[in-house]
Short mmCIF file of C-alpha atoms and ligand atoms in Angstrom, two decimals:
data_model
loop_
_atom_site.label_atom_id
_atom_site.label_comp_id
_atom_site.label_asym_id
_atom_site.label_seq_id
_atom_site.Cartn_x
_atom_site.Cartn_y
_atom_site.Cartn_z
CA UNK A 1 4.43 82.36 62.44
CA UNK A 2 3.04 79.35 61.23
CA UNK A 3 5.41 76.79 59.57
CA UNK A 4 3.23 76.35 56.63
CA UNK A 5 2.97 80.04 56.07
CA UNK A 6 6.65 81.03 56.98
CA UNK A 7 6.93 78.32 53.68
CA UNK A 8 4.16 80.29 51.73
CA UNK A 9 6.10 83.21 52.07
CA UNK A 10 9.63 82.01 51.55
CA UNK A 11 8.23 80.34 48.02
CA UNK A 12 6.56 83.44 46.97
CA UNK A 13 10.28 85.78 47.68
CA UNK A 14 11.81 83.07 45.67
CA UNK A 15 9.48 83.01 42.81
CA UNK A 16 8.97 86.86 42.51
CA UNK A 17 13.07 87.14 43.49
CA UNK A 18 13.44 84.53 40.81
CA UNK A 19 11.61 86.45 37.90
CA UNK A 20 13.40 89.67 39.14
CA UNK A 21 17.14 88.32 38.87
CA UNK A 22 16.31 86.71 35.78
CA UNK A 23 14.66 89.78 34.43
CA UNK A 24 17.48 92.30 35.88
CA UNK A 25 20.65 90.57 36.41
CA UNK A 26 20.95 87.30 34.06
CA UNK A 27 18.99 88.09 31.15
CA UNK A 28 21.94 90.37 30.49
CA UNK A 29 24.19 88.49 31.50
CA UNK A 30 23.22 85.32 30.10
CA UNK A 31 25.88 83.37 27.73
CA UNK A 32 29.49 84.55 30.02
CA UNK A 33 28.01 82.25 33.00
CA UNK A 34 27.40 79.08 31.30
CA UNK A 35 28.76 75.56 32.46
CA UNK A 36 28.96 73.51 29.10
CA UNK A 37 25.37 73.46 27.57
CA UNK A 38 23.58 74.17 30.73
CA UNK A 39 23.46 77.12 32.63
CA UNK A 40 24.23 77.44 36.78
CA UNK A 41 21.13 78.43 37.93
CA UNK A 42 18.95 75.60 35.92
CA UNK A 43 21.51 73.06 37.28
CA UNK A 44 21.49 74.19 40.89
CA UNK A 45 17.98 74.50 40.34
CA UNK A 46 17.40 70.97 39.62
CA UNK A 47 20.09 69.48 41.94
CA UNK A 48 18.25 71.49 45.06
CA UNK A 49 14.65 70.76 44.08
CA UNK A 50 13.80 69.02 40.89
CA UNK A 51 16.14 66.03 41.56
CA UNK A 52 15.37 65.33 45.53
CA UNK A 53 11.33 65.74 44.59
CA UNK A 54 11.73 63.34 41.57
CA UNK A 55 13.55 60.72 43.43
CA UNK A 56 10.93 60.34 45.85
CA UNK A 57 7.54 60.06 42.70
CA UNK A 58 8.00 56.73 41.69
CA UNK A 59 8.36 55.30 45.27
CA UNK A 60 5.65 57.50 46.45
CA UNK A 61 3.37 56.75 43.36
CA UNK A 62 3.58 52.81 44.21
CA UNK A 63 2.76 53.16 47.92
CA UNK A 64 0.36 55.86 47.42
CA UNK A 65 -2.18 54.15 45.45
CA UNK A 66 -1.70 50.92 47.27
CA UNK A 67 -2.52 52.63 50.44
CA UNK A 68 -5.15 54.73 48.85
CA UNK A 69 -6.42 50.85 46.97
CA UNK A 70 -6.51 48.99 50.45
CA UNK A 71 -8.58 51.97 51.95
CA UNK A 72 -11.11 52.01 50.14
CA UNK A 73 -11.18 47.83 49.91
CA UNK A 74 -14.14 47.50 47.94
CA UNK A 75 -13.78 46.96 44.52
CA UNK A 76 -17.34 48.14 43.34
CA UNK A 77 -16.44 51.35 45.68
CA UNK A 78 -12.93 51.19 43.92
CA UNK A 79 -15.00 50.97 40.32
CA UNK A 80 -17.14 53.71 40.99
CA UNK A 81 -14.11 55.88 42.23
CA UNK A 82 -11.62 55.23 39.15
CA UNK A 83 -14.78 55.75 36.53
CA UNK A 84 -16.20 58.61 38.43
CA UNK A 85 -12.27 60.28 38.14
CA UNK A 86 -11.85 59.12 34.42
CA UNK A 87 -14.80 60.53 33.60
CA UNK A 88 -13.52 63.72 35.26
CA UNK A 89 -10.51 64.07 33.90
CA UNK A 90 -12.10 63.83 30.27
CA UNK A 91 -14.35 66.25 30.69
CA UNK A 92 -12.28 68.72 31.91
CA UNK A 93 -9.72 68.16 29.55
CA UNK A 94 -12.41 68.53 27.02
CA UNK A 95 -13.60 71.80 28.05
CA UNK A 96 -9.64 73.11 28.50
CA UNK A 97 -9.18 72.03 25.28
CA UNK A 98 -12.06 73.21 23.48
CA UNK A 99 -12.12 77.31 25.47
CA UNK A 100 -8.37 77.06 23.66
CA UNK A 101 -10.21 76.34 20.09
CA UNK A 102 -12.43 79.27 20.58
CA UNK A 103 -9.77 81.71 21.77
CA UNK A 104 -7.42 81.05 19.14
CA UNK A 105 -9.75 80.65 16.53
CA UNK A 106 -11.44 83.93 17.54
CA UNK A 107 -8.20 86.08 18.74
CA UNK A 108 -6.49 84.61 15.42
CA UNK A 109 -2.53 85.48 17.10
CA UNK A 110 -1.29 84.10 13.74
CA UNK A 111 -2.93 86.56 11.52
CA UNK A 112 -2.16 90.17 10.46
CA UNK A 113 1.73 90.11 11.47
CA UNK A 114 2.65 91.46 8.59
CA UNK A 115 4.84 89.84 5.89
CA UNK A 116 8.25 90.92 7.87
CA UNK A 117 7.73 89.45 11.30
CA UNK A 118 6.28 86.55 10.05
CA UNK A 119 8.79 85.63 7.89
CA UNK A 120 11.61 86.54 10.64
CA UNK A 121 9.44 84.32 13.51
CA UNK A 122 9.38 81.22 10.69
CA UNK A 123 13.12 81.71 9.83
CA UNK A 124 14.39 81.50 13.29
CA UNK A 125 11.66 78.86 14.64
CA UNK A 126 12.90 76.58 11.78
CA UNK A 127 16.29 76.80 12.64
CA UNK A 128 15.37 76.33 16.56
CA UNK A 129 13.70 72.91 15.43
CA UNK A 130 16.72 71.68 13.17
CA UNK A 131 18.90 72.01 16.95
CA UNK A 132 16.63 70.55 18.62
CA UNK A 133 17.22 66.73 17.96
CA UNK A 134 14.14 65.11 20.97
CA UNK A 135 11.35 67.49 18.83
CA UNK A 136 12.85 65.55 15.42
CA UNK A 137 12.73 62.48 16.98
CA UNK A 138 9.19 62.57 18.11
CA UNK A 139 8.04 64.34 14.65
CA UNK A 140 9.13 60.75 12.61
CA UNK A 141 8.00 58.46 15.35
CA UNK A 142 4.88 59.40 17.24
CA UNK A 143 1.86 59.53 15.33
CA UNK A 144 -1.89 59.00 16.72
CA UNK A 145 -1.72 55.13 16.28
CA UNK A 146 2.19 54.94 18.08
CA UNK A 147 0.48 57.37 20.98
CA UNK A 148 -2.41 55.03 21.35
CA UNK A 149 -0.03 51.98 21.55
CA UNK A 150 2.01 53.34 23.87
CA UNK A 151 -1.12 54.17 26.66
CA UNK A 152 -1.98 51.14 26.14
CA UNK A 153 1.46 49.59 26.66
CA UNK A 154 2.01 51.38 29.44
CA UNK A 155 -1.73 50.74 31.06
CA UNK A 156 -0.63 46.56 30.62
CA UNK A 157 3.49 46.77 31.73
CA UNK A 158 5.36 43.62 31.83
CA UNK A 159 8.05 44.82 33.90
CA UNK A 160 7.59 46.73 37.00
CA UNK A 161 11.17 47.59 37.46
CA UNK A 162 11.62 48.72 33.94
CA UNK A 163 8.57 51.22 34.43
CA UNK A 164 9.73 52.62 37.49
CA UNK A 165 13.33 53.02 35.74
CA UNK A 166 11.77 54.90 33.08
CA UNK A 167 10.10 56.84 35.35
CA UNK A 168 6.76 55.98 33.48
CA UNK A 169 4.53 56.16 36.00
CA UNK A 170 0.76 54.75 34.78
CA UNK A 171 2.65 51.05 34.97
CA UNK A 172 3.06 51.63 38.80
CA UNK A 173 -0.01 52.79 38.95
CA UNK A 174 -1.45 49.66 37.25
CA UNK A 175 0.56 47.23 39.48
CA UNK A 176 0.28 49.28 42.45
CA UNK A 177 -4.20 49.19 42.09
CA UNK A 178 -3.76 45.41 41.23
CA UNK A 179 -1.35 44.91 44.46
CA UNK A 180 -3.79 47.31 46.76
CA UNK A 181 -6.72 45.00 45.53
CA UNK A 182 -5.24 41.73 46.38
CA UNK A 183 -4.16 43.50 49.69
CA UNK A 184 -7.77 44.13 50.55
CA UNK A 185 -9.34 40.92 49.17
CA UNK A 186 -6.66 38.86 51.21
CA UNK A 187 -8.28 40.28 54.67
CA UNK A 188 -6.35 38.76 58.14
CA UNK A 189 -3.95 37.13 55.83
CA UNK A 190 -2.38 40.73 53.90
CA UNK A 191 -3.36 42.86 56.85
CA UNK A 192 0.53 42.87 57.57
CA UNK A 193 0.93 44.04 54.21
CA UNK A 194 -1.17 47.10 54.25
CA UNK A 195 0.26 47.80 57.64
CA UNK A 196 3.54 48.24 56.06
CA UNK A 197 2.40 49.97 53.22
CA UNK A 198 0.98 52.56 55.82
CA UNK A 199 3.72 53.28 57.69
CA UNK A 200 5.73 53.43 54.41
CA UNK A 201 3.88 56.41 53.00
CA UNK A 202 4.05 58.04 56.56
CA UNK A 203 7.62 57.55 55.58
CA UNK A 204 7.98 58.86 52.47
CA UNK A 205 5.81 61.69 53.51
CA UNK A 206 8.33 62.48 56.46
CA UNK A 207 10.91 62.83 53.39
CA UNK A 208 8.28 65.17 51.67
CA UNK A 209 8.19 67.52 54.58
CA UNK A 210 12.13 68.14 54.75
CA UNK A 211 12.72 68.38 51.05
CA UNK A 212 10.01 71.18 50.94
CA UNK A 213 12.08 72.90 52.46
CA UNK A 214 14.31 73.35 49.08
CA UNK A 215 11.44 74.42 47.42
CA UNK A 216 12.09 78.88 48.03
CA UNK A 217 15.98 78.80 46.61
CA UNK A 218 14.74 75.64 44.00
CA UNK A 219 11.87 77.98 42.38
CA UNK A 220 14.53 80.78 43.01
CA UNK A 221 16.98 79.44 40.57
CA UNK A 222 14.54 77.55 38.43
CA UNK A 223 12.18 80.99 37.69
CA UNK A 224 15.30 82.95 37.42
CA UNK A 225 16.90 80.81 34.42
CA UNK A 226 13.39 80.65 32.42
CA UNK A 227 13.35 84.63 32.69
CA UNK A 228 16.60 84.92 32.47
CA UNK A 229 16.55 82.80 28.69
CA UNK A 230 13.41 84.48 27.36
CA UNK A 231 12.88 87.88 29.06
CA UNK A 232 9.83 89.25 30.21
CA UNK A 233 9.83 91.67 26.76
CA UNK A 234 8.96 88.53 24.93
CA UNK A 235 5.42 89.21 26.31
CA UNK A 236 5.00 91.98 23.62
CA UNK A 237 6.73 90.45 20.71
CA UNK A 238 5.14 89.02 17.57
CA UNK A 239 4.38 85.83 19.52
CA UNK A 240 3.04 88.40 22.51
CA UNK A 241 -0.64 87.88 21.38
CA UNK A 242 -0.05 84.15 20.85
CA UNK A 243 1.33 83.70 24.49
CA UNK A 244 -1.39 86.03 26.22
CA UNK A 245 -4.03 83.71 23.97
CA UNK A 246 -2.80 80.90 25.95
CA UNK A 247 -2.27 82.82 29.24
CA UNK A 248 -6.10 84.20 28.95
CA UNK A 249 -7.25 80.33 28.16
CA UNK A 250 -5.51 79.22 31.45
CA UNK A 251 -7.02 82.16 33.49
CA UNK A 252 -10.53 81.05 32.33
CA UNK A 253 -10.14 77.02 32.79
CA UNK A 254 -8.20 78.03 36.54
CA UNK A 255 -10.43 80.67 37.72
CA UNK A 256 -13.80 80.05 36.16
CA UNK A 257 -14.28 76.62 35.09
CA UNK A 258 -12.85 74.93 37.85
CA UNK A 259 -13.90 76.24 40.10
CA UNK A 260 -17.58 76.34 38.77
CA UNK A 261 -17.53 72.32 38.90
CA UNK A 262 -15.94 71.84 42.41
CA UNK A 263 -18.79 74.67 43.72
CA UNK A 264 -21.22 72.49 41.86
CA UNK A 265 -19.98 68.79 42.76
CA UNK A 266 -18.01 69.02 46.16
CA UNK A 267 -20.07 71.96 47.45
CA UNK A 268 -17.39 73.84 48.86
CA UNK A 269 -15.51 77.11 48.33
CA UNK A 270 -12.82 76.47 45.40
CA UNK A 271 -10.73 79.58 45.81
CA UNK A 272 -9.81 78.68 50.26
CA UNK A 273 -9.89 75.48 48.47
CA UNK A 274 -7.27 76.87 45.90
CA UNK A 275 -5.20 78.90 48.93
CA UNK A 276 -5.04 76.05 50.90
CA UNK A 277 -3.33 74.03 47.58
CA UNK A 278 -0.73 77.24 47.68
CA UNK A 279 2.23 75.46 48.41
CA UNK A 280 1.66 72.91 45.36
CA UNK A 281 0.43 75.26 42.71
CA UNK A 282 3.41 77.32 43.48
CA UNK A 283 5.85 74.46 43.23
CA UNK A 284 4.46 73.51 40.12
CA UNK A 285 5.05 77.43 38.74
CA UNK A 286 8.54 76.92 39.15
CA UNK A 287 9.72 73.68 38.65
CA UNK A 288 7.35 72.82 35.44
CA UNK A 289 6.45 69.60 36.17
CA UNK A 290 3.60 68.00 38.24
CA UNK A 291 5.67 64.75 38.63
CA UNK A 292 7.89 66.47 40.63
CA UNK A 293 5.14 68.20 41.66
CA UNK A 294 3.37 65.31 42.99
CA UNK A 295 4.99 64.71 46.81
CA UNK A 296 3.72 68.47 47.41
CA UNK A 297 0.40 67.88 45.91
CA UNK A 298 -0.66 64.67 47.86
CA UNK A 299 1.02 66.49 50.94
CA UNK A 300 -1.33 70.13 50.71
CA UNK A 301 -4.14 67.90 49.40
CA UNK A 302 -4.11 65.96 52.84
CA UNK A 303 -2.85 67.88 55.13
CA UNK A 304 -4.22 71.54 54.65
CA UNK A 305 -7.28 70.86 51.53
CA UNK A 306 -8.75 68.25 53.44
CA UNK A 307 -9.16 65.75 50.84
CA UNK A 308 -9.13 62.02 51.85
CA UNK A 309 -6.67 59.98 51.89
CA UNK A 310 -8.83 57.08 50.02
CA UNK A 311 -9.25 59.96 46.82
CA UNK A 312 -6.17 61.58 47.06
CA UNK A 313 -3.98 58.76 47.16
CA UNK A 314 -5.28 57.32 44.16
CA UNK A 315 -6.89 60.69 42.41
CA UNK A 316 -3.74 62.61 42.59
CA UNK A 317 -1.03 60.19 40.98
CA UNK A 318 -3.09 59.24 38.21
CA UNK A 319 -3.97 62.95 37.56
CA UNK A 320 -0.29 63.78 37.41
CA UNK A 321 0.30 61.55 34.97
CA UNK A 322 -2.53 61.73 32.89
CA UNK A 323 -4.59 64.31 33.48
CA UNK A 324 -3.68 67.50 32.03
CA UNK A 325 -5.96 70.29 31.20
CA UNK A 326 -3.63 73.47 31.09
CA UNK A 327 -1.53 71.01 28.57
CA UNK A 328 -4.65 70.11 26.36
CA UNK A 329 -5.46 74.00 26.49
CA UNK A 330 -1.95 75.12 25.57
CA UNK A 331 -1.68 72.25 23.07
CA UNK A 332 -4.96 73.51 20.60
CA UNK A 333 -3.94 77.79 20.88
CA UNK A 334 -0.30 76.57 19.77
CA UNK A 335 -1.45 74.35 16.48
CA UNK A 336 -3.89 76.87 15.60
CA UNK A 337 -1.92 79.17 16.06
CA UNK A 338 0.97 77.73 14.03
CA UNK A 339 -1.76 77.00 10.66
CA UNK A 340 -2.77 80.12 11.17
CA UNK A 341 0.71 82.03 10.97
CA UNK A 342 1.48 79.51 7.95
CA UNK A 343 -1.65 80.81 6.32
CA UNK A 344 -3.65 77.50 6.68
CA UNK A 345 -6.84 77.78 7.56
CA UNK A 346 -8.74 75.29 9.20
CA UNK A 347 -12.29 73.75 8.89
CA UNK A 348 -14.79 73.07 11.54
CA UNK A 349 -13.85 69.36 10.97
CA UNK A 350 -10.00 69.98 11.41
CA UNK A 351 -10.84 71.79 14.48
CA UNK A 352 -12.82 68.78 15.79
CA UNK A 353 -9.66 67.17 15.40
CA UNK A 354 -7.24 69.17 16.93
CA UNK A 355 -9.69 69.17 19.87
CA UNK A 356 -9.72 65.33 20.14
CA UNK A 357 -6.07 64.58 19.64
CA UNK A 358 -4.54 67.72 22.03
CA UNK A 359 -6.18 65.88 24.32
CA UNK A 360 -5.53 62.51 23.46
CA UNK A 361 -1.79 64.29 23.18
CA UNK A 362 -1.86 66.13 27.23
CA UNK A 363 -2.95 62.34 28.30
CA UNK A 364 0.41 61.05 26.58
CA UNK A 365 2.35 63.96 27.96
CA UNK A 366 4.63 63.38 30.65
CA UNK A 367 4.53 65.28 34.22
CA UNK A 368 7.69 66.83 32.97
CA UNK A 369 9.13 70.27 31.25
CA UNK A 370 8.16 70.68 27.39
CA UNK A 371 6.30 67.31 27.22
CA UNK A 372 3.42 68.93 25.95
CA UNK A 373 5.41 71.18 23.08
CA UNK A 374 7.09 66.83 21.78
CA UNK A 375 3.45 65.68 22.28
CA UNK A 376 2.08 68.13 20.20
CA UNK A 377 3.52 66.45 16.82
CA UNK A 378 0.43 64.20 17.01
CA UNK A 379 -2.11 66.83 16.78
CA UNK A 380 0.02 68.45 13.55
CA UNK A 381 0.50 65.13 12.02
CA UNK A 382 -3.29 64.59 12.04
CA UNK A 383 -4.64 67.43 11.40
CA UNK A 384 -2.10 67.23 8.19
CA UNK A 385 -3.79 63.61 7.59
CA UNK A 386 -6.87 65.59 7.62
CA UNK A 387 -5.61 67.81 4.90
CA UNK A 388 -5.03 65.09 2.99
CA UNK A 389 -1.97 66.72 0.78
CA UNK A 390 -4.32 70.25 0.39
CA UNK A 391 -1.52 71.70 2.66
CA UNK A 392 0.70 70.89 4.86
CA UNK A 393 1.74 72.13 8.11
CA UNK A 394 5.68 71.22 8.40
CA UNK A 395 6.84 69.82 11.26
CA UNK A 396 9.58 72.60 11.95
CA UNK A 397 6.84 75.11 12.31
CA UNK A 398 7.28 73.75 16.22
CA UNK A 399 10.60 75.79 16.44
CA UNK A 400 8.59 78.79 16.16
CA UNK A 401 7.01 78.59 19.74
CA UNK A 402 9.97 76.83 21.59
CA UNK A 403 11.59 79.78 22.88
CA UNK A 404 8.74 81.40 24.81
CA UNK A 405 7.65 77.30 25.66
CA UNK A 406 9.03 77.61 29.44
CA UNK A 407 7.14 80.52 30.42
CA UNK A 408 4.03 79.17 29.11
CA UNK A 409 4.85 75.70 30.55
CA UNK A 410 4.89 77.19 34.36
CA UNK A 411 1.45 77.98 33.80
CA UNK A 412 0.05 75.19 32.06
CA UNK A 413 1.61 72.74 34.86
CA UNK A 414 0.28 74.92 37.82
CA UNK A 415 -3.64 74.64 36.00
CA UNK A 416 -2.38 70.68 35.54
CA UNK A 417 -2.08 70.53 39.38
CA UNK A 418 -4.80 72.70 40.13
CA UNK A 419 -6.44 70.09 38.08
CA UNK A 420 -5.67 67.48 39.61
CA UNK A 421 -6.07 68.88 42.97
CA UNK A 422 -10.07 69.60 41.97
CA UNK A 423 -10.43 65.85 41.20
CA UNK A 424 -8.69 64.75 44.32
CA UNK A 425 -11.49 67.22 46.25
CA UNK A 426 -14.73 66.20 44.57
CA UNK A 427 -13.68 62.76 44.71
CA UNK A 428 -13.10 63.01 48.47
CA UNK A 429 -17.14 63.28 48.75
CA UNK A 430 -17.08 59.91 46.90
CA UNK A 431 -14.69 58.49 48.86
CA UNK A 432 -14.33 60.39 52.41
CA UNK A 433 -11.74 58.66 55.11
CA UNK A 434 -13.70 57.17 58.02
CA UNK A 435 -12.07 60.21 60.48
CA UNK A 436 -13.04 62.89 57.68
CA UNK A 437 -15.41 65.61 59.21
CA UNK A 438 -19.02 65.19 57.72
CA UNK A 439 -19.33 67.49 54.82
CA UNK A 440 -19.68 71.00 56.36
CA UNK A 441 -20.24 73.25 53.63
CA UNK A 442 -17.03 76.38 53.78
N1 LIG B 516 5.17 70.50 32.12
C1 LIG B 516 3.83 69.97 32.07
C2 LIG B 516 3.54 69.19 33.33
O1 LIG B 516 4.44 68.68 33.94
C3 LIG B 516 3.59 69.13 30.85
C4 LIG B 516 3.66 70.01 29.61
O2 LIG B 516 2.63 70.55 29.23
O3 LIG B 516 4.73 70.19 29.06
O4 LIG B 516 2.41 69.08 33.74
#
């Protein structure tokens, strides 16, 4: 057997073995096996997986884009690339976002609960938000102007190190497309440079291929605790039709949209497209996060998808960090959703809104678990603007939708990477690798 499928198939035991020990065995047995707040599987989980992928993003996010920057050399090439993905990423977003409206506004999973359940689901959501100190952070500090600010920070960082510290990726990005154009402008004099740079991400990428290997007992442990907390049975709870809203919104944006624009603008078939991305959408599934995510994804991209190493390099970090259509998606059926269980009801114009800032909001979002359930404060806060003291959507309405969020959030991230993974392919046509086969329609 194949290496890459003898991985395939150990990722897909541990994932379904994952849901079924969660399901079966810990959902059960939940609180007795828990090590101070956290519980055994969640922090093998991320000492196996989550921690050995992270530790290699930031390093792999620098040299990435420089390699992909120094590739491609040309900055008009380079312009035409970055706008031609920017461009990409809003539209999709834009559509994610807005098949969410029209679900939610249309399935209306906040309506008709009757008075009992929705009083129960508001009791115990606002007493999941009052424990849950990062949400009550976010809900005094970030509104639209603090998110905008902080892009923008981020897009002009002062401090490399500090960036990279935080993990906030889009500042190593930014230094990392500066650094790969002065590489390429410098000719004879910074070929040494991009020499290094080369063999470094055939380094790094060396790394990538042995902790892969973690990836079946990571996803294992990982699926197993999200199960394990929520149980499948949520699934047909009050908040059933709300989560199947969402899941039925992904399906659509994954399966139809998708790959409706990479048929129409890379001309090739996007579901062997989406089999040979396997390994990365599968990753994503279980460890909720496309920055970890992201070694995997640049790895499938290149290696079995075929995209070039000039796209990908550059396509595929910046769409992990900022690109994030199963987010924006998830981020309008949840705010709806919540007006609508409060009894709000809201106008075409509000709905314009929500539209706008959920994705403003998945752009702010972090490639990490739950980022999109803190980010989504901004949407509430404006749409509440909106309302201008009419009503008022409070802030701990959030709780209500935390304790189903991790289920919801594997799928989001895997349609964030599948995302991404899109972009990195039509982009490839724009910017093919001198070795890259001449586009042979599949
Ligand atoms: N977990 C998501 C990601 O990493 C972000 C989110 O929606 O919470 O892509």
């Amino acid at each position: 057997m194949k290496k890459t499928n003898l991985l395939t198939l150990l990722i897909v035991i541990g994932l379904i073995g994952g849901v079924l020990f969660g399901q079966f065995v810990l959902f059960k047995t939940d609180p007795a096996l828990r090590i101070g707040d956290e519980h055994w599987t969640k922090m093998t989980g991320d000492l196996i997986l989550i921690r050995p992928l992270t530790l290699m993003v930031i390093p792999l996010v620098l040299v990435s884009v420089v390699v992909g920057v120094t590739r491609i050399g040309d900055p008009s090439k380079l312009g035409l690339l970055g706008g031609s993905t920017v461009l990409y990423y809003l539209v999709t977003m834009l559509i994610a976002v807005t098949i969410g409206a029209i679900l939610v506004t249309n399935v209306e999973p906040g309506k008709g609960l009757g008075p009992d359940a929705a009083h129960q689901l508001k009791a115990t959501g606002e007493a999941q938000y009052a424990a849950n100190e990062q949400l009550q952070q976010a809900a005094e500090r970030d509104s639209l102007g603090a998110a905008w600010m902080n892009i923008l920070y981020q897009m002009v960082p002062q401090n490399i190190v500090s960036e990279a510290s935080e993990t906030r990726p889009l500042g190593v990005i930014v230094f990392a497309l500066l650094l790969g154009l002065a590489i390429a402008a410098g000719g004879e004099s910074t070929a040494a440079a991009a020499r290094i740079f080369d063999a470094l991400f055939e380094a790094i990428m060396r790394l990538v291929h042995w902790v892969i290997w973690l990836t079946p007992p990571g996803v294992f442990l990982l699926a197993a605790w999200t199960v394990g907390k929520i149980g499948l049975a949520e699934l047909v709870s009050p908040l059933g039709k709300y989560m199947v809203t969402v899941l039925v919104g992904l399906a659509i944006h994954a399966f139809v949209v998708l790959p409706v624009v990479m048929t129409i603008f890379a001309r090739r078939n996007p579901f062997k497209f989406m089999w040979q991305m396997r390994r990365a959408l599968m990753t994503a599934f279980g460890t909720d996060s496309s920055s970890a995510t992201l070694p995997v994804t640049i790895d499938a991209a290149e290696n079995e998808g075929q995209c070039s190493k000039r796209a990908s390099n550059f396509v595929l970090p910046l769409g992990a960090t900022v690109n994030m259509d199963g987010t924006a998606l998830y981020e309008a059926v949840a705010v709806v959703f919540l007006f609508q269980l409060y009894g709000i009801d809201l106008s075409f114009t509000e709905l314009l809104i929500v539209i706008i800032t959920a994705t403003l909001a998945a752009v702010g979002a972090a490639g990490i678990p739950s980022a999109g359930l803190v980010t989504m404060v901004i949407v509430i806060s404006a749409v509440n603007k909106s309302l201008g003291g009419t009503a008022e959507l409070p802030m701990a309405a959030i709780g209500v939708i935390i304790g189903v969020d991790r289920i919801l959030d594997m799928c989001r991230t895997t349609v964030n990477v599948w995302g991404d993974s899109v972009g990195a392919k039509i982009m490839t046509g724009l910017a093919p690798d001198e070795e890259t086969p001449a586009a042979v329609p599949t």
